[in-house]
Short mmCIF file of C-alpha atoms in Angstrom, two decimals:
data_model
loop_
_atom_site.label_atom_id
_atom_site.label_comp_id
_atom_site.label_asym_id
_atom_site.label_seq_id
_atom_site.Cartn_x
_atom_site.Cartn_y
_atom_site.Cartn_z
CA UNK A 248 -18.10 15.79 -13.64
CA UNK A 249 -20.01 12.17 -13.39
CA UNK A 250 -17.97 10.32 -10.65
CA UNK A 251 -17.09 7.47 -12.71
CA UNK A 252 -17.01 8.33 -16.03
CA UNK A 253 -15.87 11.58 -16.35
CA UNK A 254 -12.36 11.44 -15.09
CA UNK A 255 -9.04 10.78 -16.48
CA UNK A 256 -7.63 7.47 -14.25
CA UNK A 257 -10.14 4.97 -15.15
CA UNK A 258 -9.83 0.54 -15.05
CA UNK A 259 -8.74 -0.53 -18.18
CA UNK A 260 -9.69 -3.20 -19.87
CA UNK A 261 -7.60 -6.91 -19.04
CA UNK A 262 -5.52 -7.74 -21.96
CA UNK A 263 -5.58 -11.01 -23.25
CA UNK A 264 -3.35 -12.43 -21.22
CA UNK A 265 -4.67 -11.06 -17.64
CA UNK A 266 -1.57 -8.97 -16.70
CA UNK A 267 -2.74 -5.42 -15.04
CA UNK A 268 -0.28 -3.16 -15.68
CA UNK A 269 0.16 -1.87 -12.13
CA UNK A 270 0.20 1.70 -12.05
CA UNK A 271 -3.04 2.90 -14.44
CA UNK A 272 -4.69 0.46 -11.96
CA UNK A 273 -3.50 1.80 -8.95
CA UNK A 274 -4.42 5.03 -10.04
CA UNK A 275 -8.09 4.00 -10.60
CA UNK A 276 -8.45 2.52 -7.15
CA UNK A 277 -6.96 5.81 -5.67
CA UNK A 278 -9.74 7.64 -7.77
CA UNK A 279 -12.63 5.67 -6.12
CA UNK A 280 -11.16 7.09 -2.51
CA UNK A 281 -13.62 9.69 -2.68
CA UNK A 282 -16.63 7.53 -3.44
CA UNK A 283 -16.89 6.51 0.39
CA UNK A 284 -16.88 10.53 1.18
CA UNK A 285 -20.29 10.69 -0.92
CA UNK A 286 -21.54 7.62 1.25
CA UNK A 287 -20.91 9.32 4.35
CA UNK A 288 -17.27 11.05 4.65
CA UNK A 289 -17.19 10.20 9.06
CA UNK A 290 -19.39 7.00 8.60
CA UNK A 291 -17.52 5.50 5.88
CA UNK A 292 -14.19 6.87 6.75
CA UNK A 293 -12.46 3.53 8.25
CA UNK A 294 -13.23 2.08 4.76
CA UNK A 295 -11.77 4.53 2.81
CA UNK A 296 -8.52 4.65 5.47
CA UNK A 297 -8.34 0.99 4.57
CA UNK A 298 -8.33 0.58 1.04
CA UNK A 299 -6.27 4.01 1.33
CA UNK A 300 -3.64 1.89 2.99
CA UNK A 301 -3.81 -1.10 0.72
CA UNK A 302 -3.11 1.63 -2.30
CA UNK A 303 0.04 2.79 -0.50
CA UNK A 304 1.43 -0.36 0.26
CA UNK A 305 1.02 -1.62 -3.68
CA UNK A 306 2.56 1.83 -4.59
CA UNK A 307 5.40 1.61 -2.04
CA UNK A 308 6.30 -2.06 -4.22
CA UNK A 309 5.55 -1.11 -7.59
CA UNK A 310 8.16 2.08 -6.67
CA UNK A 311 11.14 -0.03 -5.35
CA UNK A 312 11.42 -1.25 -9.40
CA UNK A 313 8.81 0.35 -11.68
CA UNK A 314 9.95 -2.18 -14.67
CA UNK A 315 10.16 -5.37 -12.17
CA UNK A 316 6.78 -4.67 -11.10
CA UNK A 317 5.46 -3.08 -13.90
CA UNK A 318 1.92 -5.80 -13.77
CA UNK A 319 0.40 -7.40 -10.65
CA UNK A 320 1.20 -10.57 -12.18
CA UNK A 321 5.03 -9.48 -11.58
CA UNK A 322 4.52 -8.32 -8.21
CA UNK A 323 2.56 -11.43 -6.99
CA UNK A 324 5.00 -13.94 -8.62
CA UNK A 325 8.15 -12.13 -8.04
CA UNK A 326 7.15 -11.28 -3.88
CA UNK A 327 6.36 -15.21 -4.18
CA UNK A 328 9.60 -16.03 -5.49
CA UNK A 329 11.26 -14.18 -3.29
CA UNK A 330 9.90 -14.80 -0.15
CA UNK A 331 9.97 -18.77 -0.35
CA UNK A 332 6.68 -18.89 -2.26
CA UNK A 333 4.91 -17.19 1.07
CA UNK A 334 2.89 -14.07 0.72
CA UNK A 335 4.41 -10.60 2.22
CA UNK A 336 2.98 -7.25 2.32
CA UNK A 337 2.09 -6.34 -1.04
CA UNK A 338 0.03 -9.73 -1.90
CA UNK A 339 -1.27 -9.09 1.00
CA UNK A 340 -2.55 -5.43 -0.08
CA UNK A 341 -3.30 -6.57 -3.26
CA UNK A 342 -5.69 -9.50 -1.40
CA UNK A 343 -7.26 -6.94 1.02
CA UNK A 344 -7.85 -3.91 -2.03
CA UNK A 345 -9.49 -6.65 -4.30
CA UNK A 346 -12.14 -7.27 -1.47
CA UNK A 347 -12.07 -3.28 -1.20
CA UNK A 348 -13.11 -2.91 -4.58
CA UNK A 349 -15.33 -5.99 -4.56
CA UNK A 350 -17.45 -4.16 -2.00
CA UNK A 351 -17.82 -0.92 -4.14
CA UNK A 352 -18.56 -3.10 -7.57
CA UNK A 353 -21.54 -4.88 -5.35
CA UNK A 354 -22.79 -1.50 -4.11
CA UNK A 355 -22.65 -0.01 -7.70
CA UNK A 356 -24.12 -3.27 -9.35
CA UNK A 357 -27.39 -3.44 -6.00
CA UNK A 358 -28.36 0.28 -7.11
CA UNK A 359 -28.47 -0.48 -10.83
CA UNK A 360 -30.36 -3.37 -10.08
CA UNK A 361 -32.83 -1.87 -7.35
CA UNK A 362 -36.24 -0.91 -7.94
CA UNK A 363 -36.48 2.86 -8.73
CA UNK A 364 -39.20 3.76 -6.87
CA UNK A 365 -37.80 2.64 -3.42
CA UNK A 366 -35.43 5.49 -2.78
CA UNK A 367 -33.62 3.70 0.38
CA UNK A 368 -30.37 2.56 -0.74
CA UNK A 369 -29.41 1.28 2.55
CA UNK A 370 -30.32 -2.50 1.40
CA UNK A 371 -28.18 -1.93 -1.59
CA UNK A 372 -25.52 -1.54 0.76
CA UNK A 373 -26.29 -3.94 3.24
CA UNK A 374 -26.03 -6.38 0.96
CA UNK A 375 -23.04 -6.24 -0.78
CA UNK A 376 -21.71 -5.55 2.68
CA UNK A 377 -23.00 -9.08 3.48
CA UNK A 378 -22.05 -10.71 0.00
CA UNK A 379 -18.90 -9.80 0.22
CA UNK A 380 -16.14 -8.21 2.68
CA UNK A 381 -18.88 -8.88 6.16
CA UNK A 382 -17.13 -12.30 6.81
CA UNK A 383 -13.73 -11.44 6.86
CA UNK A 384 -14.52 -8.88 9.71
CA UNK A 385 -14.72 -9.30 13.91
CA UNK A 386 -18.24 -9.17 15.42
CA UNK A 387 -17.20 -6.10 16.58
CA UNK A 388 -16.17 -4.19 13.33
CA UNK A 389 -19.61 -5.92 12.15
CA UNK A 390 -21.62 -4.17 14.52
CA UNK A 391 -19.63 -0.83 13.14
CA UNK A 392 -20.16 -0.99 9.85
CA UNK A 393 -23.83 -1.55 10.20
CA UNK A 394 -24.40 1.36 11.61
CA UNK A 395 -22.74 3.47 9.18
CA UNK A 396 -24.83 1.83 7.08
CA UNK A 397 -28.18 3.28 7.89
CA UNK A 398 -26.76 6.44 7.23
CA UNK A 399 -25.93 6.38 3.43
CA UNK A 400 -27.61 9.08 1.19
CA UNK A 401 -30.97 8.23 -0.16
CA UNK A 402 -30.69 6.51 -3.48
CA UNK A 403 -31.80 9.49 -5.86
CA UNK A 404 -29.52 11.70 -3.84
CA UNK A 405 -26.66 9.81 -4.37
CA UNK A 406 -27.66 8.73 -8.40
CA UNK A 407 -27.21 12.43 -8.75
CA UNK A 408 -23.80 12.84 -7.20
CA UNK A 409 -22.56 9.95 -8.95
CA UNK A 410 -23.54 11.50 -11.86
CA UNK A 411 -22.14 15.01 -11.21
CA UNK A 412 -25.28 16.53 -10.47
CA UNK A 413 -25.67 17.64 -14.29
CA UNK A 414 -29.21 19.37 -14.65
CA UNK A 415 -30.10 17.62 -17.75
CA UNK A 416 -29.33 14.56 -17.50
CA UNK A 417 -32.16 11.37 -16.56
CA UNK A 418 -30.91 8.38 -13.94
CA UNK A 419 -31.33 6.53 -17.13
CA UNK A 420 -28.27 7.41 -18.43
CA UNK A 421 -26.48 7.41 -15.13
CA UNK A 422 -27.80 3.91 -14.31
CA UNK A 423 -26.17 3.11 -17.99
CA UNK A 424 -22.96 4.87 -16.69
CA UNK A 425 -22.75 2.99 -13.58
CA UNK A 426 -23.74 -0.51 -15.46
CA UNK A 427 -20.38 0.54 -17.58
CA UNK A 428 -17.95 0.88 -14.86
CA UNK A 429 -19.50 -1.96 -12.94
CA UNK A 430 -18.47 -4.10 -16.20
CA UNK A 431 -14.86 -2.54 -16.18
CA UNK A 432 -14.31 -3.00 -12.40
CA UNK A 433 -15.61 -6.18 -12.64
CA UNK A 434 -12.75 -7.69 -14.93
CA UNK A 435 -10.10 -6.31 -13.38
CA UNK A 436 -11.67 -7.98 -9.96
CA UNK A 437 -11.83 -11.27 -11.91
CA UNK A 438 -8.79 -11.19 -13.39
CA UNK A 439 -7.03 -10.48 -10.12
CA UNK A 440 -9.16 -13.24 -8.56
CA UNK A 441 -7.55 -15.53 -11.28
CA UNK A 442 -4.43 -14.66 -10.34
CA UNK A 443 -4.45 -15.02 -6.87
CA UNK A 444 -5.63 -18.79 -7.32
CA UNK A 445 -2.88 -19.60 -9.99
CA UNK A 446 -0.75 -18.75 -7.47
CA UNK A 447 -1.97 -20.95 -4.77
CA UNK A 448 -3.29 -17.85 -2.80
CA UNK A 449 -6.54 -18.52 -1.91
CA UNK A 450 -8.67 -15.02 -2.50
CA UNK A 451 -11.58 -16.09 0.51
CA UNK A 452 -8.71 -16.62 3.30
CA UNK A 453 -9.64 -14.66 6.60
CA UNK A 454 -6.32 -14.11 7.78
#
């Protein structure tokens, strides 16, 4: 099966009004787990741990009161409320997942946009590395990262396992897969982003 197409949990599209219902979306963050396995499954492995992690701790909220909770709107404003309009652990999961899934959109939107006959897909990676989570880390965790880096698949390699390694089918029509869920991904990252500032929690805070 295509990675990103193929399966059942998949990002919905925002509604109108911007509220994510909590749960379908949770469950197509925890379906992307795997994606850092086909980057490298030891390399990548501290990424996946993390937004792993962030998953859990949104789950362990939306649980406590499936109906109070039932968007990410409701868990942002209601922890808000709650806490004397301070952020506790799940805004703070759903702040650290966004960037998660930031990184992957950039890494899925640098390959559709990368030039097909250059089959390194370590800038592709690099980048959105830099564009997006990079700053938020210690030198040190820097230094990590790019080295996993340099050991991602090569770029038809990984086209193919994104794509479910079906014999018969071009990396047109995966790049027009991936260009799909990069859309879909994308909204639901803006629409959290949205939130986050209504609520006076600033998405680009370090700590």
């Amino acid at each position: 099966m295509a990675f990103f197409t193929d399966y059942e949990h998949q990002f919905q599209e925002v509604p109108e009004d911007g509220n994510i219902e909590t749960w379908p979306f949770l469950l197509a963050s925890l379906r992307l787990l795997p994606f850092f396995d086909i980057l490298g499954p030891t390399t990548f492995a501290f990424a996946k741990a993390d937004v792993s992690g962030n998953i859990q701790k949104l789950t362990k909220k939306y649980e406590t009161d499936k109906e109070k909770y039932k968007t990410l709107t409701d868990i942002v404003e209601k922890e808000l409320e709650e806490n004397g309009g301070k952020p506790d652990y799940a805004v703070d999961a759903l702040l650290w997942l966004k960037r998660g899934l930031e990184y992957i959109r950039e890494m899925i939107r640098n390959t559709v946009m990368s030039d097909s006959g250059d089959n390194n897909l370590c800038p592709c990676i690099q980048k959105a590395y830099q564009d997006t989570i990079k700053k938020f880390h210690p030198w040190m965790l820097q230094k990590i990262i790019n080295l996993a880096i340099k050991a991602v698949p090569y770029r038809s390699d990984f086209l193919q396992t994104v794509g479910g390694n079906k014999p018969d089918q071009s990396e047109e029509q995966i790049i027009a897969d991936l260009k799909v869920f990069e859309s879909r991904l994308g909204a639901n990252i803006d629409a959290i982003n949205a939130l986050l500032q209504r609520t006076g929690q600033d998405p680009d805070k370090k700590a």
